[in-house]
Amino acid sequence: MSDVLKNTLAQHRLADAARFSPTQITLLTKATQLGEEALALALLPLAQQKAQVPVSDFKVGAIAISGSGHWYLGANMELAGQSLNNALHAEQAAIGHAALFDEQHIEKVIVSASPCGHCRQFMHELNQESLMLVLPEAHVMLNELLPHAFGPADLSQSYGMLTAPTGTLAAVNNPDINPHDALMLLAIDEANASYAPYSQNRAGVALQLEGGQICRGRYLENAAFNPGLGPMQLALSQLFLNGYQPSDIERACLVEASTQVQQTHNAAQVLAAACDVKLETVQF
Ligand SMILES: [Zn+2]
């Protein structure tokens, strides 16, 4: 990645309104006299308030606490006019949020309602020894909620959703890409950081907003396929978590590897349900 892109991205990362640094957490625990878990539970309404729920009117908030000590908010997202298959759950939003910051380990997920089966399967794709879930009324380990699970290890997959090797898609190898198009280069970067061990369909999205802000998304696949998270859904989740609206989107780029599995059609459909911007796509 060029230095200009790195700086642009660093600025947007600092501006993330739904991410807390370890320093902020320390300040908040001191100010509130709450322990970390009590503080996380107290912050859940902040995450819930970011939910987009035109169908269910049921707001779920989640916080993924990463190994680096950063906290990532997530909320459920439903898109009116779309199949429910395109909805995103709060736990997916929080873990996808952590993935976008290249976190490699999730210590705990705090969530306002017991995780559904879909989310249990999604979280199992982390392929971690353990993952603690903190609910308002209980602590429970993921393997207690999902005994005899099917997952990456059953497919001889040694790494997990956050620890995949980086891809090798490069602008220089694709004549369809303008090497000075920063947004498209960001989408390539996201595709390289995506997780698609079963289909090899690396895919990334970058959205540019009217104010110059950028929202990113990357594909996070699943051994059981369906709980996987599409790159456009993750990018739109980032948009809402940061308080923006689809009408703020000025440009949208998707990059993907050309395989039997494809994101382009679904991503374009999801984007079209949200705004009038036409999706620009490039395949490798
Ligand atoms: Zn769920």
mmCIF file of C-alpha atoms and ligand atoms in Angstrom:
data_model
loop_
_atom_site.group_PDB
_atom_site.id
_atom_site.type_symbol
_atom_site.label_atom_id
_atom_site.label_comp_id
_atom_site.label_asym_id
_atom_site.label_seq_id
_atom_site.Cartn_x
_atom_site.Cartn_y
_atom_site.Cartn_z
ATOM 1 C CA MET A 1 0.000 0.000 0.000
ATOM 2 C CA SER A 2 1.305 3.490 -0.816
ATOM 3 C CA ASP A 3 2.131 5.955 1.971
ATOM 4 C CA VAL A 4 -0.695 8.239 0.803
ATOM 5 C CA LEU A 5 -3.206 5.404 1.129
ATOM 6 C CA LYS A 6 -1.814 4.385 4.495
ATOM 7 C CA ASN A 7 -2.197 7.935 5.797
ATOM 8 C CA THR A 8 -5.733 8.243 4.414
ATOM 9 C CA LEU A 9 -6.709 4.985 6.022
ATOM 10 C CA ALA A 10 -5.047 5.881 9.329
ATOM 11 C CA GLN A 11 -7.099 9.090 9.500
ATOM 12 C CA HIS A 12 -10.340 7.214 8.865
ATOM 13 C CA ARG A 13 -9.432 4.615 11.445
ATOM 14 C CA LEU A 14 -8.853 7.296 14.066
ATOM 15 C CA ALA A 15 -12.240 8.781 13.225
ATOM 16 C CA ASP A 16 -14.119 5.500 13.816
ATOM 17 C CA ALA A 17 -16.955 6.397 16.171
ATOM 18 C CA ALA A 18 -17.770 2.803 17.091
ATOM 19 C CA ARG A 19 -14.353 1.653 18.272
ATOM 20 C CA PHE A 20 -12.772 2.246 21.678
ATOM 21 C CA SER A 21 -9.021 2.229 22.324
ATOM 22 C CA PRO A 22 -7.480 0.669 25.451
ATOM 23 C CA THR A 23 -6.780 4.197 26.754
ATOM 24 C CA GLN A 24 -10.426 5.181 26.341
ATOM 25 C CA ILE A 25 -11.522 2.014 28.143
ATOM 26 C CA THR A 26 -9.185 2.763 31.054
ATOM 27 C CA LEU A 27 -10.568 6.300 31.302
ATOM 28 C CA LEU A 28 -14.154 5.019 31.214
ATOM 29 C CA THR A 29 -13.583 2.332 33.853
ATOM 30 C CA LYS A 30 -11.999 4.937 36.144
ATOM 31 C CA ALA A 31 -14.749 7.484 35.564
ATOM 32 C CA THR A 32 -17.578 5.010 36.082
ATOM 33 C CA GLN A 33 -15.930 2.790 38.719
ATOM 34 C CA LEU A 34 -17.189 -0.165 36.699
ATOM 35 C CA GLY A 35 -15.207 -3.291 35.889
ATOM 36 C CA GLU A 36 -14.595 -3.984 32.204
ATOM 37 C CA GLU A 37 -17.480 -6.397 31.710
ATOM 38 C CA ALA A 38 -19.930 -4.186 33.608
ATOM 39 C CA LEU A 39 -18.780 -1.263 31.471
ATOM 40 C CA ALA A 40 -19.225 -3.276 28.265
ATOM 41 C CA LEU A 41 -22.738 -4.274 29.313
ATOM 42 C CA ALA A 42 -23.483 -0.627 30.124
ATOM 43 C CA LEU A 43 -22.282 0.385 26.651
ATOM 44 C CA LEU A 44 -24.481 -2.140 24.822
ATOM 45 C CA PRO A 45 -27.370 0.349 24.418
ATOM 46 C CA LEU A 46 -24.932 2.554 22.493
ATOM 47 C CA ALA A 47 -24.384 -0.309 20.053
ATOM 48 C CA GLN A 48 -28.106 -1.197 19.945
ATOM 49 C CA GLN A 49 -28.959 2.371 19.071
ATOM 50 C CA LYS A 50 -27.008 1.934 15.804
ATOM 51 C CA ALA A 51 -29.182 -1.006 14.659
ATOM 52 C CA GLN A 52 -31.131 -0.764 11.393
ATOM 53 C CA VAL A 53 -34.243 -2.850 11.886
ATOM 54 C CA PRO A 54 -37.066 -1.894 9.474
ATOM 55 C CA VAL A 55 -38.323 -5.506 9.448
ATOM 56 C CA SER A 56 -38.010 -6.845 12.991
ATOM 57 C CA ASP A 57 -37.856 -3.677 15.092
ATOM 58 C CA PHE A 58 -35.615 -5.840 17.334
ATOM 59 C CA LYS A 59 -32.350 -4.043 18.080
ATOM 60 C CA VAL A 60 -29.339 -6.135 19.033
ATOM 61 C CA GLY A 61 -26.019 -4.668 20.131
ATOM 62 C CA ALA A 62 -22.678 -6.433 20.477
ATOM 63 C CA ILE A 63 -19.128 -5.545 21.440
ATOM 64 C CA ALA A 64 -16.135 -7.617 20.351
ATOM 65 C CA ILE A 65 -13.177 -7.239 22.720
ATOM 66 C CA SER A 66 -10.004 -7.970 20.801
ATOM 67 C CA GLY A 67 -6.673 -9.352 21.909
ATOM 68 C CA SER A 68 -5.150 -5.894 21.391
ATOM 69 C CA GLY A 69 -7.580 -4.432 23.943
ATOM 70 C CA HIS A 70 -9.687 -2.469 21.440
ATOM 71 C CA TRP A 71 -13.473 -2.710 21.663
ATOM 72 C CA TYR A 72 -15.553 -2.911 18.472
ATOM 73 C CA LEU A 73 -19.242 -2.139 18.439
ATOM 74 C CA GLY A 74 -21.686 -3.967 16.197
ATOM 75 C CA ALA A 75 -25.437 -3.861 15.613
ATOM 76 C CA ASN A 76 -27.900 -5.811 13.518
ATOM 77 C CA MET A 77 -28.780 -4.459 10.083
ATOM 78 C CA GLU A 78 -31.817 -5.277 7.951
ATOM 79 C CA LEU A 79 -32.336 -3.817 4.500
ATOM 80 C CA ALA A 80 -35.881 -3.032 3.431
ATOM 81 C CA GLY A 81 -36.763 -4.528 0.060
ATOM 82 C CA GLN A 82 -34.090 -7.237 0.361
ATOM 83 C CA SER A 83 -34.159 -10.935 1.192
ATOM 84 C CA LEU A 84 -33.572 -11.617 4.870
ATOM 85 C CA ASN A 85 -30.488 -13.545 3.728
ATOM 86 C CA ASN A 86 -28.867 -10.147 3.304
ATOM 87 C CA ALA A 87 -29.427 -9.139 6.921
ATOM 88 C CA LEU A 88 -26.422 -8.912 9.207
ATOM 89 C CA HIS A 89 -26.432 -9.815 12.899
ATOM 90 C CA ALA A 90 -24.831 -7.765 15.676
ATOM 91 C CA GLU A 91 -22.148 -10.349 16.495
ATOM 92 C CA GLN A 92 -21.171 -10.497 12.807
ATOM 93 C CA ALA A 93 -21.026 -6.697 12.664
ATOM 94 C CA ALA A 94 -18.785 -6.475 15.756
ATOM 95 C CA ILE A 95 -16.379 -9.233 14.657
ATOM 96 C CA GLY A 96 -16.356 -7.938 11.062
ATOM 97 C CA HIS A 97 -15.531 -4.511 12.498
ATOM 98 C CA ALA A 98 -12.547 -6.011 14.364
ATOM 99 C CA ALA A 99 -11.472 -7.817 11.175
ATOM 100 C CA LEU A 100 -11.312 -4.488 9.330
ATOM 101 C CA PHE A 101 -8.699 -3.344 11.847
ATOM 102 C CA ASP A 102 -6.688 -6.537 11.268
ATOM 103 C CA GLU A 103 -7.330 -7.869 14.757
ATOM 104 C CA GLN A 104 -6.265 -11.495 15.009
ATOM 105 C CA HIS A 105 -7.944 -12.665 18.196
ATOM 106 C CA ILE A 106 -11.263 -12.003 19.920
ATOM 107 C CA GLU A 107 -11.229 -12.426 23.698
ATOM 108 C CA LYS A 108 -14.905 -11.895 24.417
ATOM 109 C CA VAL A 109 -18.120 -10.951 22.719
ATOM 110 C CA ILE A 110 -20.634 -9.036 24.808
ATOM 111 C CA VAL A 111 -24.108 -9.214 23.337
ATOM 112 C CA SER A 112 -27.541 -7.975 24.365
ATOM 113 C CA ALA A 113 -29.391 -11.209 23.471
ATOM 114 C CA SER A 114 -28.385 -14.861 23.345
ATOM 115 C CA PRO A 115 -26.594 -15.563 20.024
ATOM 116 C CA CYS A 116 -28.704 -17.336 17.412
ATOM 117 C CA GLY A 117 -27.456 -20.521 15.736
ATOM 118 C CA HIS A 118 -26.308 -18.547 12.692
ATOM 119 C CA CYS A 119 -24.020 -16.383 14.867
ATOM 120 C CA ARG A 120 -22.717 -19.345 16.857
ATOM 121 C CA GLN A 121 -21.624 -20.896 13.559
ATOM 122 C CA PHE A 122 -20.174 -17.566 12.356
ATOM 123 C CA MET A 123 -18.111 -17.159 15.549
ATOM 124 C CA HIS A 124 -16.905 -20.773 15.350
ATOM 125 C CA GLU A 125 -15.095 -19.744 12.161
ATOM 126 C CA LEU A 126 -12.659 -17.760 14.343
ATOM 127 C CA ASN A 127 -11.145 -21.217 14.917
ATOM 128 C CA GLN A 128 -9.975 -20.168 18.387
ATOM 129 C CA GLU A 129 -9.409 -22.493 21.333
ATOM 130 C CA SER A 130 -12.010 -20.583 23.290
ATOM 131 C CA LEU A 131 -14.309 -17.612 23.044
ATOM 132 C CA MET A 132 -16.246 -16.208 25.985
ATOM 133 C CA LEU A 133 -19.699 -14.770 25.417
ATOM 134 C CA VAL A 134 -21.019 -12.318 27.977
ATOM 135 C CA LEU A 135 -24.782 -11.935 28.033
ATOM 136 C CA PRO A 136 -26.695 -9.617 30.379
ATOM 137 C CA GLU A 137 -27.576 -12.598 32.582
ATOM 138 C CA ALA A 138 -24.832 -15.159 31.917
ATOM 139 C CA HIS A 139 -21.267 -15.987 30.926
ATOM 140 C CA VAL A 140 -20.933 -18.875 28.541
ATOM 141 C CA MET A 141 -18.212 -20.317 26.333
ATOM 142 C CA LEU A 142 -18.952 -20.697 22.630
ATOM 143 C CA ASN A 143 -18.174 -24.425 22.675
ATOM 144 C CA GLU A 144 -20.872 -24.868 25.327
ATOM 145 C CA LEU A 145 -23.390 -23.226 23.006
ATOM 146 C CA LEU A 146 -22.200 -25.160 19.954
ATOM 147 C CA PRO A 147 -21.190 -28.682 20.989
ATOM 148 C CA HIS A 148 -20.049 -31.190 18.345
ATOM 149 C CA ALA A 149 -19.553 -28.249 15.988
ATOM 150 C CA PHE A 150 -18.702 -28.415 12.317
ATOM 151 C CA GLY A 151 -16.090 -25.890 11.281
ATOM 152 C CA PRO A 152 -12.739 -25.081 9.706
ATOM 153 C CA ALA A 153 -10.907 -27.945 11.433
ATOM 154 C CA ASP A 154 -13.290 -30.459 9.809
ATOM 155 C CA LEU A 155 -12.148 -29.169 6.430
ATOM 156 C CA SER A 156 -8.454 -29.357 7.341
ATOM 157 C CA GLN A 157 -8.368 -25.587 7.628
ATOM 158 C CA SER A 158 -5.580 -24.648 10.035
ATOM 159 C CA TYR A 159 -6.208 -20.906 10.385
ATOM 160 C CA GLY A 160 -9.319 -18.917 11.193
ATOM 161 C CA MET A 161 -11.360 -15.962 10.034
ATOM 162 C CA LEU A 162 -8.908 -13.397 11.434
ATOM 163 C CA THR A 163 -5.632 -15.201 10.795
ATOM 164 C CA ALA A 164 -5.744 -16.009 7.087
ATOM 165 C CA PRO A 165 -2.692 -15.423 4.899
ATOM 166 C CA THR A 166 -2.837 -12.227 2.856
ATOM 167 C CA GLY A 167 -3.834 -12.464 -0.806
ATOM 168 C CA THR A 168 -1.727 -11.479 -3.775
ATOM 169 C CA LEU A 169 -4.136 -9.479 -5.966
ATOM 170 C CA ALA A 170 -2.181 -6.536 -7.380
ATOM 171 C CA ALA A 171 -3.297 -3.529 -9.421
ATOM 172 C CA VAL A 172 -0.240 -3.836 -11.595
ATOM 173 C CA ASN A 173 -1.500 -7.190 -12.898
ATOM 174 C CA ASN A 174 -4.909 -5.898 -13.951
ATOM 175 C CA PRO A 175 -5.272 -3.534 -16.952
ATOM 176 C CA ASP A 176 -8.833 -2.658 -15.824
ATOM 177 C CA ILE A 177 -7.470 -0.795 -12.791
ATOM 178 C CA ASN A 178 -6.251 2.774 -12.805
ATOM 179 C CA PRO A 179 -3.158 2.644 -10.549
ATOM 180 C CA HIS A 180 -4.008 6.159 -9.260
ATOM 181 C CA ASP A 181 -7.562 5.257 -8.221
ATOM 182 C CA ALA A 182 -7.169 5.290 -4.438
ATOM 183 C CA LEU A 183 -10.652 3.925 -3.722
ATOM 184 C CA MET A 184 -10.177 0.954 -6.026
ATOM 185 C CA LEU A 185 -6.760 0.302 -4.480
ATOM 186 C CA LEU A 186 -8.413 0.218 -1.053
ATOM 187 C CA ALA A 187 -10.928 -2.316 -2.352
ATOM 188 C CA ILE A 188 -8.004 -4.467 -3.574
ATOM 189 C CA ASP A 189 -6.433 -4.166 -0.150
ATOM 190 C CA GLU A 190 -9.668 -5.369 1.451
ATOM 191 C CA ALA A 191 -9.924 -8.258 -1.008
ATOM 192 C CA ASN A 192 -6.398 -9.335 -0.099
ATOM 193 C CA ALA A 193 -7.305 -9.188 3.588
ATOM 194 C CA SER A 194 -10.557 -11.114 3.094
ATOM 195 C CA TYR A 195 -11.131 -14.697 4.230
ATOM 196 C CA ALA A 196 -12.241 -17.128 1.536
ATOM 197 C CA PRO A 197 -10.426 -20.420 2.158
ATOM 198 C CA TYR A 198 -13.200 -22.598 0.713
ATOM 199 C CA SER A 199 -13.983 -20.753 -2.526
ATOM 200 C CA GLN A 200 -10.827 -18.615 -2.969
ATOM 201 C CA ASN A 201 -13.275 -15.806 -3.817
ATOM 202 C CA ARG A 202 -11.327 -13.008 -2.167
ATOM 203 C CA ALA A 203 -13.472 -9.884 -2.268
ATOM 204 C CA GLY A 204 -13.352 -6.347 -0.903
ATOM 205 C CA VAL A 205 -15.476 -3.200 -1.014
ATOM 206 C CA ALA A 206 -14.646 0.467 -0.522
ATOM 207 C CA LEU A 207 -17.310 3.181 -0.309
ATOM 208 C CA GLN A 208 -16.512 6.865 -0.593
ATOM 209 C CA LEU A 209 -18.850 9.274 1.136
ATOM 210 C CA GLU A 210 -19.661 12.865 0.225
ATOM 211 C CA GLY A 211 -17.564 14.249 3.064
ATOM 212 C CA GLY A 212 -14.511 12.245 1.939
ATOM 213 C CA GLN A 213 -14.974 9.512 4.552
ATOM 214 C CA ILE A 214 -14.413 5.911 3.536
ATOM 215 C CA CYS A 215 -16.236 2.770 4.640
ATOM 216 C CA ARG A 216 -14.690 -0.612 3.944
ATOM 217 C CA GLY A 217 -15.887 -4.210 3.779
ATOM 218 C CA ARG A 218 -14.273 -7.578 3.178
ATOM 219 C CA TYR A 219 -15.684 -11.042 2.541
ATOM 220 C CA LEU A 220 -15.636 -13.350 5.591
ATOM 221 C CA GLU A 221 -16.497 -16.877 4.481
ATOM 222 C CA ASN A 222 -17.806 -19.763 6.574
ATOM 223 C CA ALA A 223 -17.256 -23.514 6.499
ATOM 224 C CA ALA A 224 -21.042 -23.879 6.546
ATOM 225 C CA PHE A 225 -21.292 -21.262 3.740
ATOM 226 C CA ASN A 226 -24.510 -19.442 4.695
ATOM 227 C CA PRO A 227 -23.366 -17.643 7.859
ATOM 228 C CA GLY A 228 -20.593 -16.007 5.815
ATOM 229 C CA LEU A 229 -20.572 -12.223 5.590
ATOM 230 C CA GLY A 230 -20.590 -10.384 2.258
ATOM 231 C CA PRO A 231 -18.250 -7.432 1.726
ATOM 232 C CA MET A 232 -21.050 -4.971 0.864
ATOM 233 C CA GLN A 233 -23.054 -5.900 3.964
ATOM 234 C CA LEU A 234 -19.987 -5.274 6.122
ATOM 235 C CA ALA A 235 -19.268 -1.929 4.431
ATOM 236 C CA LEU A 236 -22.878 -0.775 4.932
ATOM 237 C CA SER A 237 -22.736 -1.892 8.548
ATOM 238 C CA GLN A 238 -19.667 0.322 8.976
ATOM 239 C CA LEU A 239 -21.578 3.191 7.398
ATOM 240 C CA PHE A 240 -24.429 2.936 9.909
ATOM 241 C CA LEU A 241 -22.128 2.310 12.898
ATOM 242 C CA ASN A 242 -20.419 5.607 12.134
ATOM 243 C CA GLY A 243 -23.669 7.524 11.895
ATOM 244 C CA TYR A 244 -23.808 7.969 8.116
ATOM 245 C CA GLN A 245 -26.627 7.187 5.721
ATOM 246 C CA PRO A 246 -26.646 5.410 2.333
ATOM 247 C CA SER A 247 -27.524 8.779 0.752
ATOM 248 C CA ASP A 248 -23.993 9.896 1.775
ATOM 249 C CA ILE A 249 -22.404 7.359 -0.597
ATOM 250 C CA GLU A 250 -20.786 8.992 -3.590
ATOM 251 C CA ARG A 251 -18.842 6.082 -5.068
ATOM 252 C CA ALA A 252 -18.729 2.328 -4.516
ATOM 253 C CA CYS A 253 -16.022 -0.126 -5.652
ATOM 254 C CA LEU A 254 -15.865 -3.902 -5.422
ATOM 255 C CA VAL A 255 -12.858 -6.051 -6.288
ATOM 256 C CA GLU A 256 -13.000 -9.825 -6.346
ATOM 257 C CA ALA A 257 -11.161 -12.897 -7.528
ATOM 258 C CA SER A 258 -12.922 -14.625 -10.392
ATOM 259 C CA THR A 259 -14.077 -18.006 -9.041
ATOM 260 C CA GLN A 260 -17.208 -20.162 -9.044
ATOM 261 C CA VAL A 261 -18.486 -18.051 -6.167
ATOM 262 C CA GLN A 262 -19.137 -14.381 -6.994
ATOM 263 C CA GLN A 263 -20.048 -11.359 -4.864
ATOM 264 C CA THR A 264 -20.741 -8.837 -7.627
ATOM 265 C CA HIS A 265 -24.432 -9.530 -8.232
ATOM 266 C CA ASN A 266 -25.428 -9.720 -4.599
ATOM 267 C CA ALA A 267 -23.330 -6.676 -3.676
ATOM 268 C CA ALA A 268 -24.850 -4.618 -6.501
ATOM 269 C CA GLN A 269 -28.352 -5.668 -5.438
ATOM 270 C CA VAL A 270 -27.697 -4.779 -1.798
ATOM 271 C CA LEU A 271 -26.212 -1.420 -2.776
ATOM 272 C CA ALA A 272 -29.120 -0.689 -5.128
ATOM 273 C CA ALA A 273 -31.548 -1.279 -2.255
ATOM 274 C CA ALA A 274 -29.669 1.330 -0.232
ATOM 275 C CA CYS A 275 -28.891 4.090 -2.751
ATOM 276 C CA ASP A 276 -28.717 5.056 -6.426
ATOM 277 C CA VAL A 277 -24.941 4.824 -6.803
ATOM 278 C CA LYS A 278 -23.819 2.309 -9.419
ATOM 279 C CA LEU A 279 -21.330 -0.295 -8.201
ATOM 280 C CA GLU A 280 -17.989 -0.264 -10.010
ATOM 281 C CA THR A 281 -16.514 -3.746 -10.157
ATOM 282 C CA VAL A 282 -13.201 -5.257 -11.151
ATOM 283 C CA GLN A 283 -12.420 -8.957 -11.318
ATOM 284 C CA PHE A 284 -9.057 -10.659 -11.151
HETATM 285 ZN ZN ZN B 1 -27.443 -13.973 15.173
#
